[in-house]
Short mmCIF file of C-alpha atoms in Angstrom, two decimals:
data_model
loop_
_atom_site.label_atom_id
_atom_site.label_comp_id
_atom_site.label_asym_id
_atom_site.label_seq_id
_atom_site.Cartn_x
_atom_site.Cartn_y
_atom_site.Cartn_z
CA MET L 121 -37.92 -133.03 -8.30
CA ARG L 122 -34.41 -132.25 -7.13
CA ILE L 123 -33.90 -128.74 -5.74
CA SER L 124 -30.37 -127.64 -6.59
CA GLN L 125 -28.30 -125.17 -4.67
CA GLN L 126 -28.30 -122.93 -7.74
CA MET L 127 -32.10 -122.84 -7.77
CA LEU L 128 -32.16 -122.07 -4.07
CA PHE L 129 -29.63 -119.27 -4.50
CA ASN L 130 -31.48 -117.68 -7.41
CA THR L 131 -34.76 -117.83 -5.49
CA TYR L 132 -33.19 -116.31 -2.39
CA MET L 133 -31.55 -113.49 -4.39
CA SER L 134 -34.77 -112.73 -6.27
CA ASN L 135 -36.78 -112.48 -3.05
CA MET L 136 -34.16 -110.38 -1.33
CA ASN L 137 -33.84 -107.98 -4.29
CA ARG L 138 -37.61 -107.61 -4.59
CA SER L 139 -37.94 -106.84 -0.88
CA LEU L 140 -34.96 -104.49 -0.99
CA ASN L 141 -36.32 -102.68 -4.06
CA ASN L 142 -39.69 -102.17 -2.35
CA LEU L 143 -37.92 -100.89 0.74
CA VAL L 144 -35.74 -98.50 -1.31
CA GLU L 145 -38.76 -97.15 -3.21
CA THR L 146 -40.59 -96.52 0.02
CA ASN L 147 -37.48 -94.91 1.48
CA ILE L 148 -37.22 -92.56 -1.50
CA GLN L 149 -40.84 -91.54 -0.96
CA ALA L 150 -40.02 -90.93 2.71
CA GLN L 151 -37.11 -88.71 1.69
CA THR L 152 -39.07 -86.65 -0.89
CA GLN L 153 -42.48 -86.90 0.78
CA LYS L 154 -43.85 -87.56 -2.72
CA LYS L 155 -45.38 -90.71 -4.11
CA VAL L 156 -44.70 -89.68 -7.72
CA ASN L 157 -40.98 -89.05 -8.23
CA ARG L 158 -40.62 -90.11 -11.88
CA PRO L 159 -42.97 -90.81 -14.78
CA SER L 160 -42.84 -94.57 -14.23
CA ASP L 161 -44.34 -94.16 -10.76
CA ASP L 162 -47.62 -92.86 -12.26
CA PRO L 163 -47.54 -91.90 -15.96
CA VAL L 164 -51.02 -90.36 -15.95
CA GLY L 165 -50.40 -88.60 -12.65
CA MET L 166 -47.08 -87.21 -13.87
CA ALA L 167 -48.77 -85.74 -16.97
CA ARG L 168 -51.35 -84.05 -14.76
CA ILE L 169 -48.62 -82.76 -12.43
CA LEU L 170 -46.71 -81.24 -15.35
CA ASP L 171 -49.88 -79.51 -16.58
CA HIS L 172 -50.50 -78.03 -13.15
CA ARG L 173 -46.86 -76.93 -12.84
CA GLU L 174 -47.12 -75.17 -16.19
CA THR L 175 -50.22 -73.38 -14.96
CA LEU L 176 -48.38 -72.42 -11.77
CA ALA L 177 -45.47 -71.01 -13.80
CA THR L 178 -47.92 -68.94 -15.85
CA VAL L 179 -49.64 -67.69 -12.71
CA LYS L 180 -46.27 -66.77 -11.22
CA GLN L 181 -45.42 -64.74 -14.33
CA TYR L 182 -48.78 -62.97 -14.17
CA ARG L 183 -48.18 -62.11 -10.52
CA ASP L 184 -44.70 -60.83 -11.34
CA ASN L 185 -46.29 -58.65 -14.04
CA ILE L 186 -48.80 -57.38 -11.49
CA ASP L 187 -45.99 -56.49 -9.07
CA THR L 188 -44.28 -54.50 -11.83
CA ALA L 189 -47.54 -52.79 -12.79
CA LYS L 190 -48.23 -51.94 -9.14
CA GLY L 191 -44.84 -50.25 -8.93
CA TRP L 192 -45.49 -48.09 -12.01
CA LEU L 193 -49.04 -47.16 -11.09
CA SER L 194 -48.34 -46.60 -7.39
CA LEU L 195 -45.57 -44.17 -8.31
CA SER L 196 -47.83 -42.44 -10.83
CA ASP L 197 -50.57 -42.13 -8.21
CA ALA L 198 -48.15 -40.63 -5.68
CA THR L 199 -46.76 -38.27 -8.33
CA MET L 200 -50.19 -36.90 -9.27
CA THR L 201 -51.01 -36.44 -5.60
CA GLN L 202 -47.87 -34.32 -5.22
CA VAL L 203 -48.78 -32.37 -8.38
CA SER L 204 -52.21 -31.63 -6.91
CA THR L 205 -50.58 -30.44 -3.69
CA ILE L 206 -48.32 -28.08 -5.65
CA LEU L 207 -51.30 -26.75 -7.60
CA THR L 208 -53.04 -26.02 -4.32
CA ARG L 209 -50.05 -23.95 -3.28
CA ALA L 210 -50.00 -22.25 -6.70
CA LYS L 211 -53.62 -21.24 -6.22
CA GLU L 212 -52.73 -19.71 -2.87
CA LEU L 213 -49.96 -17.69 -4.53
CA ALA L 214 -52.29 -16.63 -7.35
CA GLU L 215 -54.93 -15.46 -4.87
CA GLN L 216 -52.29 -13.38 -3.11
CA GLY L 217 -50.97 -11.97 -6.38
CA ALA L 218 -54.46 -11.10 -7.60
CA SER L 219 -55.06 -8.88 -4.59
CA GLY L 220 -54.99 -5.16 -5.25
CA THR L 221 -53.30 -4.51 -1.91
CA LEU L 222 -49.97 -6.03 -3.03
CA THR L 223 -47.12 -3.88 -4.28
CA ASP L 224 -44.78 -4.54 -7.22
CA ASP L 225 -42.17 -5.88 -4.83
CA ASN L 226 -44.70 -8.23 -3.19
CA ARG L 227 -45.59 -9.86 -6.52
CA GLU L 228 -41.91 -10.18 -7.40
CA GLN L 229 -41.31 -11.94 -4.09
CA ILE L 230 -44.18 -14.33 -4.77
CA SER L 231 -42.86 -14.98 -8.28
CA TYR L 232 -39.70 -16.64 -6.97
CA GLU L 233 -41.72 -19.39 -5.30
CA ALA L 234 -44.01 -19.69 -8.33
CA ARG L 235 -41.04 -20.33 -10.62
CA GLN L 236 -39.73 -22.96 -8.20
CA LEU L 237 -43.14 -24.65 -8.24
CA PHE L 238 -43.04 -24.68 -12.04
CA GLN L 239 -39.63 -26.36 -12.06
CA GLN L 240 -40.80 -28.89 -9.47
CA LEU L 241 -43.80 -29.75 -11.65
CA VAL L 242 -41.50 -30.37 -14.62
CA SER L 243 -39.41 -32.66 -12.43
CA LEU L 244 -42.52 -34.59 -11.33
CA ALA L 245 -43.68 -34.92 -14.94
CA ASN L 246 -40.31 -36.56 -15.65
CA THR L 247 -40.74 -39.15 -12.88
CA GLU L 248 -39.00 -42.45 -13.56
CA TYR L 249 -39.58 -45.99 -12.30
CA GLU L 250 -36.47 -48.15 -12.36
CA GLY L 251 -34.89 -45.70 -14.78
CA LYS L 252 -37.90 -45.63 -17.12
CA SER L 253 -39.97 -42.49 -17.70
CA ILE L 254 -43.59 -43.25 -16.81
CA TYR L 255 -45.13 -40.36 -18.76
CA ALA L 256 -43.28 -40.53 -22.10
CA GLY L 257 -45.12 -43.33 -23.87
CA HIS L 258 -42.70 -45.81 -25.43
CA LYS L 259 -39.80 -43.35 -25.19
CA VAL L 260 -39.03 -44.49 -21.66
CA ASP L 261 -35.31 -43.78 -21.87
CA ASP L 262 -35.74 -40.00 -22.19
CA ASN L 263 -37.46 -37.33 -20.14
CA ALA L 264 -41.09 -36.75 -21.02
CA PHE L 265 -40.76 -32.95 -20.79
CA THR L 266 -38.10 -30.29 -21.16
CA GLU L 267 -38.37 -26.64 -20.16
CA LYS L 268 -38.85 -24.18 -23.01
CA LEU L 269 -39.66 -20.53 -23.59
CA TRP L 270 -43.11 -19.81 -24.98
CA MET L 271 -45.24 -16.73 -25.59
CA THR L 272 -48.42 -15.15 -24.28
CA THR L 273 -49.90 -12.09 -25.96
CA ASN L 274 -52.90 -9.79 -25.75
CA ASP L 275 -53.22 -9.73 -29.56
CA SER L 276 -55.13 -12.54 -31.31
CA ASN L 277 -53.36 -11.68 -34.58
CA VAL L 278 -50.10 -12.75 -32.96
CA SER L 279 -51.34 -15.72 -30.92
CA SER L 280 -52.78 -17.44 -34.01
CA ARG L 281 -49.40 -17.63 -35.81
CA ASN L 282 -46.64 -20.22 -35.64
CA PHE L 283 -43.35 -19.15 -34.09
CA THR L 284 -40.17 -20.54 -32.58
CA ILE L 285 -38.20 -19.22 -29.62
CA THR L 286 -34.55 -20.05 -29.05
CA GLY L 287 -32.39 -19.24 -26.06
CA ASN L 288 -32.94 -19.17 -22.31
CA ALA L 289 -34.05 -16.54 -19.83
CA ASP L 290 -34.12 -16.62 -16.03
CA LYS L 291 -37.02 -14.19 -15.94
CA THR L 292 -40.02 -13.36 -18.10
CA ILE L 293 -39.34 -11.00 -21.00
CA VAL L 294 -42.12 -8.48 -21.61
CA VAL L 295 -42.32 -7.05 -25.15
CA GLN L 296 -44.22 -3.97 -26.42
CA PHE L 297 -44.54 -2.71 -29.98
CA LEU L 298 -44.07 1.02 -30.52
CA ASP L 299 -45.30 1.09 -34.13
CA SER L 300 -48.42 -0.19 -35.83
CA GLY L 301 -47.69 -2.30 -38.88
CA ASP L 302 -46.93 -5.81 -40.05
CA ILE L 303 -44.24 -8.23 -38.90
CA GLY L 304 -42.61 -9.22 -42.17
CA GLY L 305 -44.11 -6.18 -43.89
CA GLY L 306 -42.49 -3.54 -46.01
CA ALA L 307 -41.82 -1.05 -43.22
CA PRO L 308 -39.60 -1.29 -40.12
CA LEU L 309 -41.19 -1.65 -36.66
CA ASP L 310 -39.86 -0.35 -33.35
CA TYR L 311 -40.32 -2.54 -30.29
CA ARG L 312 -39.04 -2.56 -26.74
CA TYR L 313 -38.46 -5.33 -24.23
CA SER L 314 -37.66 -5.71 -20.55
CA LYS L 315 -35.87 -8.54 -18.77
CA ASP L 316 -36.41 -7.21 -15.24
CA GLY L 317 -40.18 -7.31 -14.98
CA GLY L 318 -40.83 -4.03 -16.79
CA LYS L 319 -38.57 -1.80 -14.70
CA THR L 320 -36.21 -0.99 -17.56
CA PHE L 321 -36.70 -1.37 -21.32
CA ILE L 322 -34.41 -1.70 -24.33
CA THR L 323 -35.67 -0.43 -27.69
CA LYS L 324 -34.84 -2.11 -31.00
CA THR L 325 -36.03 -1.96 -34.61
CA LEU L 326 -37.40 -4.85 -36.66
CA ALA L 327 -36.19 -4.32 -40.23
CA ALA L 328 -38.64 -4.30 -43.14
CA GLY L 329 -39.41 -7.86 -44.23
CA ASP L 330 -37.71 -9.33 -41.14
CA THR L 331 -39.63 -11.80 -38.93
CA SER L 332 -37.07 -12.29 -36.16
CA LEU L 333 -37.21 -10.38 -32.86
CA ASP L 334 -33.97 -10.15 -30.90
CA PHE L 335 -34.01 -9.94 -27.10
CA ASP L 336 -30.25 -10.24 -26.49
CA GLY L 337 -29.80 -13.97 -25.93
CA VAL L 338 -33.35 -14.93 -26.85
CA THR L 339 -34.65 -14.89 -30.41
CA MET L 340 -38.26 -15.17 -31.55
CA ASP L 341 -38.97 -16.08 -35.19
CA PHE L 342 -42.45 -15.89 -36.75
CA ASP L 343 -43.62 -18.15 -39.57
CA LEU L 344 -45.50 -16.16 -42.19
CA GLY L 345 -46.91 -19.33 -43.73
CA THR L 346 -47.31 -20.36 -47.40
CA PRO L 347 -48.12 -18.14 -49.17
CA PRO L 348 -46.57 -15.54 -46.84
CA THR L 349 -49.04 -13.52 -44.78
CA ASN L 350 -47.84 -10.60 -42.70
CA ILE L 351 -48.69 -10.37 -38.99
CA PRO L 352 -50.34 -7.09 -37.93
CA VAL L 353 -49.40 -5.52 -34.60
CA THR L 354 -50.59 -2.35 -32.83
CA GLN L 355 -48.46 0.35 -31.24
CA ASN L 356 -48.30 1.31 -27.56
CA ASP L 357 -47.57 4.77 -26.18
CA SER L 358 -43.81 5.19 -26.38
CA ASN L 359 -43.89 7.36 -23.26
CA ASN L 360 -46.01 4.99 -21.17
CA THR L 361 -44.72 1.49 -20.43
CA ASN L 362 -48.06 0.63 -18.80
CA ASP L 363 -50.11 1.42 -21.90
CA THR L 364 -52.11 -1.70 -22.82
CA SER L 365 -53.81 -0.37 -25.95
CA GLY L 366 -51.21 -1.97 -28.26
CA THR L 367 -49.63 -5.37 -28.79
CA TRP L 368 -47.84 -6.93 -25.82
CA MET L 369 -46.01 -10.25 -25.53
CA TRP L 370 -44.70 -12.16 -22.52
CA ILE L 371 -41.85 -14.59 -23.23
CA ARG L 372 -42.26 -16.99 -20.35
CA PRO L 373 -41.59 -20.63 -19.37
CA THR L 374 -43.55 -23.70 -20.41
CA ALA L 375 -42.74 -27.38 -20.92
CA VAL L 376 -42.55 -29.17 -24.25
CA TYR L 377 -43.59 -32.83 -24.45
CA LYS L 378 -40.96 -35.10 -26.04
CA GLY L 379 -42.64 -38.50 -25.76
CA ASP L 380 -45.04 -40.53 -27.92
CA ASP L 381 -48.64 -39.63 -28.66
CA GLU L 382 -51.80 -41.49 -29.63
CA ASP L 383 -53.30 -38.70 -31.69
CA SER L 384 -53.39 -39.98 -35.26
CA ILE L 385 -54.05 -43.07 -37.35
CA ASP L 386 -52.23 -43.35 -40.67
CA VAL L 387 -53.52 -45.32 -43.66
CA ILE L 388 -51.02 -46.59 -46.22
CA GLY L 389 -52.29 -47.92 -49.54
CA MET L 390 -50.49 -50.65 -51.51
CA ASN L 391 -51.29 -51.84 -55.04
CA THR L 392 -53.96 -49.15 -55.31
CA ASN L 393 -54.29 -45.49 -56.20
CA LEU L 394 -56.92 -44.94 -53.48
CA GLY L 395 -54.61 -45.27 -50.51
CA GLY L 396 -53.63 -41.67 -50.01
CA GLY L 397 -55.33 -38.33 -49.60
CA ARG L 398 -58.49 -38.49 -47.54
CA THR L 399 -58.64 -42.28 -47.03
CA ASN L 400 -58.63 -42.73 -43.27
CA ALA L 401 -59.44 -44.97 -40.32
CA GLU L 402 -61.39 -44.14 -37.19
CA GLY L 403 -61.63 -46.01 -33.92
CA SER L 404 -59.34 -47.42 -31.24
CA PHE L 405 -56.58 -49.60 -32.65
CA SER L 406 -53.97 -51.27 -30.47
CA LYS L 407 -51.96 -52.61 -33.41
CA ASP L 408 -51.63 -52.42 -37.18
CA VAL L 409 -54.51 -53.78 -39.24
CA VAL L 410 -53.91 -54.88 -42.85
CA VAL L 411 -57.00 -54.86 -45.10
CA ARG L 412 -56.96 -56.76 -48.41
CA ILE L 413 -59.47 -56.48 -51.26
CA ASP L 414 -60.24 -60.04 -52.41
CA THR L 415 -62.25 -59.40 -55.58
CA ALA L 416 -61.97 -56.62 -58.15
CA THR L 417 -64.81 -54.15 -57.69
CA ASP L 418 -65.53 -50.44 -57.16
CA LEU L 419 -66.58 -48.33 -54.20
CA ALA L 420 -70.29 -48.33 -55.07
CA SER L 421 -70.51 -52.13 -55.45
CA GLN L 422 -70.20 -55.03 -53.05
CA ILE L 423 -66.69 -55.28 -51.61
CA GLU L 424 -65.28 -58.59 -50.42
CA TYR L 425 -62.28 -58.13 -48.17
CA SER L 426 -60.07 -59.79 -45.57
CA TYR L 427 -58.05 -58.37 -42.70
CA SER L 428 -54.97 -59.43 -40.78
CA LEU L 429 -53.83 -58.48 -37.28
CA ASP L 430 -50.38 -60.06 -37.56
CA GLY L 431 -48.91 -58.34 -40.57
CA GLY L 432 -50.40 -60.67 -43.16
CA THR L 433 -49.40 -64.02 -41.65
CA THR L 434 -53.01 -65.05 -41.06
CA TRP L 435 -56.18 -63.57 -42.55
CA THR L 436 -59.81 -63.35 -41.49
CA THR L 437 -61.73 -63.81 -44.72
CA GLY L 438 -65.37 -63.63 -45.78
CA ASN L 439 -65.99 -60.00 -44.87
CA VAL L 440 -68.43 -58.16 -47.11
CA LYS L 441 -69.47 -54.54 -47.54
CA SER L 442 -72.81 -54.49 -49.31
CA ALA L 443 -73.31 -52.42 -52.44
CA ASP L 444 -74.82 -49.05 -51.57
CA GLY L 445 -74.47 -47.16 -54.84
CA VAL L 446 -72.25 -44.50 -53.25
CA ASP L 447 -69.22 -44.04 -55.48
CA SER L 448 -67.49 -41.33 -53.42
CA ASN L 449 -66.44 -43.58 -50.55
CA ALA L 450 -66.83 -47.01 -48.95
CA VAL L 451 -66.75 -47.79 -45.23
CA LEU L 452 -65.27 -51.16 -44.21
CA THR L 453 -65.69 -52.52 -40.69
CA ILE L 454 -62.46 -53.81 -39.15
CA PRO L 455 -61.41 -54.76 -35.59
CA GLY L 456 -61.24 -51.59 -33.52
CA GLY L 457 -63.12 -49.29 -35.88
CA THR L 458 -63.70 -48.51 -39.54
CA LEU L 459 -61.67 -47.88 -42.68
CA THR L 460 -63.13 -45.31 -45.07
CA ILE L 461 -61.79 -45.53 -48.62
CA TYR L 462 -62.43 -42.38 -50.64
CA SER L 463 -62.50 -42.07 -54.41
CA ASN L 464 -59.51 -40.68 -56.22
CA THR L 465 -60.49 -37.37 -57.79
CA GLY L 466 -57.96 -37.87 -60.52
CA GLY L 467 -60.41 -38.91 -63.24
CA GLY L 468 -61.34 -42.14 -64.98
CA GLY L 469 -61.31 -45.35 -62.99
CA SER L 470 -60.96 -43.37 -59.80
CA ASN L 471 -63.41 -45.62 -57.89
CA ALA L 472 -61.90 -48.94 -58.94
CA LEU L 473 -60.56 -51.40 -56.38
CA GLY L 474 -58.37 -54.11 -57.83
CA ALA L 475 -58.07 -57.59 -56.36
CA GLY L 476 -55.07 -57.67 -54.03
CA ALA L 477 -55.22 -53.98 -53.14
CA GLN L 478 -54.18 -53.48 -49.51
CA PHE L 479 -54.57 -50.78 -46.90
CA VAL L 480 -52.40 -50.72 -43.77
CA VAL L 481 -54.03 -49.00 -40.80
CA HIS L 482 -51.16 -47.82 -38.62
CA PRO L 483 -52.11 -46.13 -35.32
CA ASP L 484 -49.76 -44.01 -33.26
CA THR L 485 -49.16 -45.99 -30.08
CA ALA L 486 -47.78 -45.03 -26.70
CA ALA L 487 -49.35 -47.55 -24.32
CA MET L 488 -47.24 -50.09 -22.43
CA ASN L 489 -49.45 -52.99 -21.36
CA VAL L 490 -48.65 -55.93 -19.11
CA GLN L 491 -50.57 -59.20 -19.17
CA ILE L 492 -52.19 -59.99 -15.83
CA GLN L 493 -54.43 -62.89 -16.89
CA GLU L 494 -55.18 -64.78 -20.06
CA ASN L 495 -56.38 -62.21 -22.65
CA GLU L 496 -56.34 -59.47 -20.00
CA TYR L 497 -53.91 -56.56 -20.03
CA VAL L 498 -53.42 -53.42 -17.92
CA ARG L 499 -51.75 -50.23 -19.09
CA ILE L 500 -48.94 -49.08 -16.81
CA ASN L 501 -47.80 -45.81 -18.42
CA ASP L 502 -49.46 -42.61 -19.62
CA VAL L 503 -49.00 -39.89 -22.23
CA GLY L 504 -47.66 -36.94 -20.26
CA LYS L 505 -49.06 -34.21 -22.48
CA ASP L 506 -52.58 -35.58 -21.97
CA ILE L 507 -52.14 -35.11 -18.22
CA PHE L 508 -49.92 -32.08 -17.73
CA GLY L 509 -50.41 -30.22 -21.00
CA GLY L 510 -47.57 -28.00 -22.16
CA VAL L 511 -46.74 -27.67 -25.85
CA TYR L 512 -46.13 -30.43 -28.40
CA GLN L 513 -44.96 -30.74 -31.96
CA LEU L 514 -46.71 -33.47 -33.92
CA PRO L 515 -44.44 -35.71 -36.01
CA GLY L 516 -44.04 -34.06 -39.39
CA ALA L 517 -45.54 -30.73 -38.26
CA ASN L 518 -43.82 -27.41 -38.96
CA GLY L 519 -43.94 -26.20 -35.38
CA ALA L 520 -45.13 -26.87 -31.86
CA SER L 521 -48.58 -25.93 -30.60
CA VAL L 522 -50.36 -25.73 -27.28
CA VAL L 523 -51.79 -29.03 -26.02
CA PHE L 524 -55.60 -29.12 -25.61
CA GLY L 525 -55.95 -26.07 -27.88
CA GLY L 526 -57.65 -23.26 -26.02
CA ASP L 527 -56.26 -19.76 -25.71
CA SER L 528 -53.61 -20.03 -23.00
CA MET L 529 -51.42 -17.84 -25.25
CA LEU L 530 -54.03 -15.08 -25.36
CA MET L 531 -54.44 -12.82 -22.36
CA SER L 532 -57.67 -10.87 -22.82
CA SER L 533 -60.86 -10.22 -20.92
CA ASN L 534 -62.81 -12.73 -23.02
CA SER L 535 -60.22 -15.53 -23.06
CA SER L 536 -61.44 -18.79 -21.54
CA ALA L 537 -59.80 -20.91 -18.85
CA THR L 538 -57.73 -23.98 -19.76
CA HIS L 539 -56.75 -27.20 -18.00
CA ASN L 540 -53.26 -27.08 -19.52
CA MET L 541 -51.22 -27.15 -16.31
CA PHE L 542 -47.81 -26.14 -17.65
CA GLU L 543 -49.25 -23.30 -19.69
CA THR L 544 -51.23 -22.07 -16.69
CA ILE L 545 -48.25 -22.15 -14.31
CA GLY L 546 -46.05 -20.57 -16.98
CA ASN L 547 -48.50 -17.69 -17.33
CA LEU L 548 -48.74 -17.33 -13.57
CA VAL L 549 -44.96 -16.99 -13.35
CA ALA L 550 -44.97 -14.46 -16.19
CA PHE L 551 -47.68 -12.25 -14.73
CA LEU L 552 -46.21 -12.32 -11.23
CA GLU L 553 -42.75 -11.44 -12.53
CA THR L 554 -44.13 -8.54 -14.60
CA ASN L 555 -46.52 -7.23 -11.92
CA ASN L 556 -49.63 -7.97 -13.98
CA GLN L 557 -52.48 -8.23 -11.50
CA THR L 558 -55.13 -8.78 -14.19
CA GLY L 559 -53.11 -11.62 -15.71
CA VAL L 560 -52.77 -13.32 -12.34
CA GLN L 561 -56.54 -13.12 -11.88
CA HIS L 562 -56.98 -14.85 -15.27
CA CYS L 563 -54.84 -17.76 -14.00
CA LEU L 564 -57.12 -18.62 -11.07
CA ASP L 565 -59.85 -20.38 -13.07
CA SER L 566 -57.25 -22.25 -15.13
CA LEU L 567 -55.54 -23.45 -11.95
CA ASN L 568 -58.84 -24.89 -10.71
CA LEU L 569 -59.45 -26.65 -14.04
CA SER L 570 -55.90 -27.97 -14.12
CA GLN L 571 -56.20 -29.44 -10.65
CA LYS L 572 -59.54 -31.08 -11.48
CA HIS L 573 -57.98 -32.55 -14.62
CA ILE L 574 -55.04 -33.95 -12.65
CA LEU L 575 -57.37 -35.50 -10.07
CA THR L 576 -59.44 -37.08 -12.85
CA LYS L 577 -56.30 -38.64 -14.32
CA ALA L 578 -55.28 -39.80 -10.83
CA ALA L 579 -58.68 -41.50 -10.51
CA ASP L 580 -57.96 -43.36 -13.75
CA VAL L 581 -54.64 -44.57 -12.33
CA GLY L 582 -56.38 -45.55 -9.10
CA GLY L 583 -58.92 -47.58 -11.04
CA ARG L 584 -56.14 -49.53 -12.70
CA GLU L 585 -54.51 -50.10 -9.30
CA ASN L 586 -57.77 -51.53 -7.95
CA ARG L 587 -58.05 -53.78 -10.99
CA LEU L 588 -54.56 -55.10 -10.26
CA ALA L 589 -55.53 -55.82 -6.66
CA VAL L 590 -58.57 -57.84 -7.78
CA ALA L 591 -56.53 -59.72 -10.37
CA ASP L 592 -53.85 -60.49 -7.79
CA ASN L 593 -56.45 -61.94 -5.40
CA VAL L 594 -57.88 -64.10 -8.18
CA LEU L 595 -54.42 -65.37 -9.12
CA SER L 596 -53.60 -66.04 -5.47
CA SER L 597 -56.67 -68.26 -5.17
CA LEU L 598 -55.81 -69.98 -8.44
CA GLU L 599 -52.26 -70.58 -7.24
CA LEU L 600 -53.48 -72.19 -4.02
CA ASN L 601 -55.92 -74.34 -5.97
CA GLU L 602 -53.22 -75.56 -8.37
CA LYS L 603 -50.85 -76.38 -5.51
CA ASP L 604 -53.63 -78.31 -3.78
CA ARG L 605 -54.26 -80.33 -6.94
CA ILE L 606 -50.57 -81.13 -7.33
CA SER L 607 -50.37 -82.11 -3.68
CA HIS L 608 -53.35 -84.43 -4.07
CA ILE L 609 -51.64 -86.28 -6.93
CA GLU L 610 -48.01 -86.06 -5.87
CA ASP L 611 -47.72 -85.89 -2.10
CA VAL L 612 -47.67 -89.00 0.07
CA ASP L 613 -49.70 -89.74 3.21
CA VAL L 614 -46.94 -89.62 5.85
CA GLY L 615 -48.71 -91.84 8.39
CA GLU L 616 -49.50 -94.48 5.78
CA LEU L 617 -45.96 -94.24 4.40
CA MET L 618 -44.33 -94.79 7.82
CA THR L 619 -46.49 -97.86 8.41
CA LYS L 620 -45.63 -99.19 4.97
CA LEU L 621 -41.92 -98.51 5.54
CA SER L 622 -41.94 -100.40 8.85
CA GLN L 623 -43.74 -103.36 7.27
CA GLN L 624 -41.31 -103.52 4.35
CA GLN L 625 -38.34 -103.30 6.70
CA ILE L 626 -39.71 -106.24 8.72
CA VAL L 627 -40.32 -108.20 5.51
CA TYR L 628 -36.79 -107.56 4.25
CA GLU L 629 -35.23 -108.53 7.56
CA ALA L 630 -37.35 -111.70 7.64
CA VAL L 631 -36.25 -112.58 4.12
CA LEU L 632 -32.62 -112.10 5.08
CA LYS L 633 -32.94 -114.16 8.23
CA SER L 634 -34.90 -117.01 6.68
CA SER L 635 -32.64 -117.11 3.65
CA SER L 636 -29.52 -117.28 5.79
CA MET L 637 -31.00 -120.12 7.85
CA ILE L 638 -32.01 -122.15 4.82
CA MET L 639 -28.68 -121.54 3.07
CA LYS L 640 -26.86 -123.10 6.06
CA MET L 641 -28.81 -126.37 5.79
CA LYS L 642 -27.00 -129.20 3.89
CA LEU L 643 -27.83 -132.85 3.24
CA LEU L 644 -24.81 -133.91 5.28
CA ASP L 645 -26.47 -132.42 8.38
CA TYR L 646 -29.01 -135.26 8.25
CA ILE L 647 -26.73 -138.22 7.42
#
């Protein structure tokens, strides 16, 4: 067979290109230190690498979330520690003020520091992380608390009624009634007030039927309710400003909570007349739950129903409440708790549930959660009123009320202590500024309870911090494991690669040399 020059050339070029391609591929691996640089290098390996990289990206996001959560919770922990320190100082001031050896001037001097402590506590309750309030629920763009005037009284008839106070005062206003009668009643009432701690008083008259007390720059309005009910008060000796036999009031500072709460769960009925009134849900719900009646029935019979956690996009069907013969209500089990549907007292057909009737369980929410692992979340914020107390007006309510209930507004020998911090400090300021030794003594037990409550909440924050630390360690190990798996598939053995590169370089050079030698040979060289 005749070997043509064209055949020789094609063979030489093919061998040289193959050797050069192998050398280039090995060189690329030497540059990147990876044996898989594109899908064609190892299709199965590349798919596994992409899976591991996706896992690494998820782990990185989780760790970023943990860093954010650590910032929020660490600041909250430090804030509560400072609050506890301030409460310790407040207790020291209260113990001094409760001593019978102190004079009026001594208590006034102590009151200046007490008011500063109160204002510092309000500032701490409004602590922000990266411009976001950590104690206001979802309302992170606004302060959790604002200072407000509130009232303490020695008369339970007064403390049990709703009121509003407008205006500002730099010092506690002490109020005494000089007539017995009814606020809002048919006869006028004389009262007197002092803005300098009880040293001097101004006397005014509350007109018949009027419910608004004027303190020159501060106004206090009472709500008589519906139907109107007058508020009885008792007179003090007009010649004795220290007489405590009648009704007294102290208009003093507190803090009002302006953030979100988690206090109520609303139930909204659709396509049914049983959705309002007493129908309610109980439990712990993190999101809305929609309940749908699948088959027409009544409360006493078997109820087939479905529920949705995504607003009705997907449904969990096949849920059944067995017939129990009780026609007044039916209790359905749903994720997070129960839904109790009560009968409509309006008459005929009041227990009927039509097919397609729906009930939306809508909880008040304030929690901000961050995901730290798959299906695992940690709360990073808190509801300020549940920690620091103060006063709060529920959405839709007519007026504000004291957080935690209790009787922080009532100063009497049988009133109990409260863990409402802002109310306690507000009362301490009031009693120090008005030289009320007995009132200061009442504040001591409440200060102890308030500090214990703060420390309990701090322990909750600390527990979440520890959980973040554990989760971070787990994710760190997972991250190392994923990187090791990627390295096992993707990274090249450097020693083996260098040997391979040297061999391929020798092969390529040999191909070049041998090809050049053969290409020089011609038939004429042998004639």
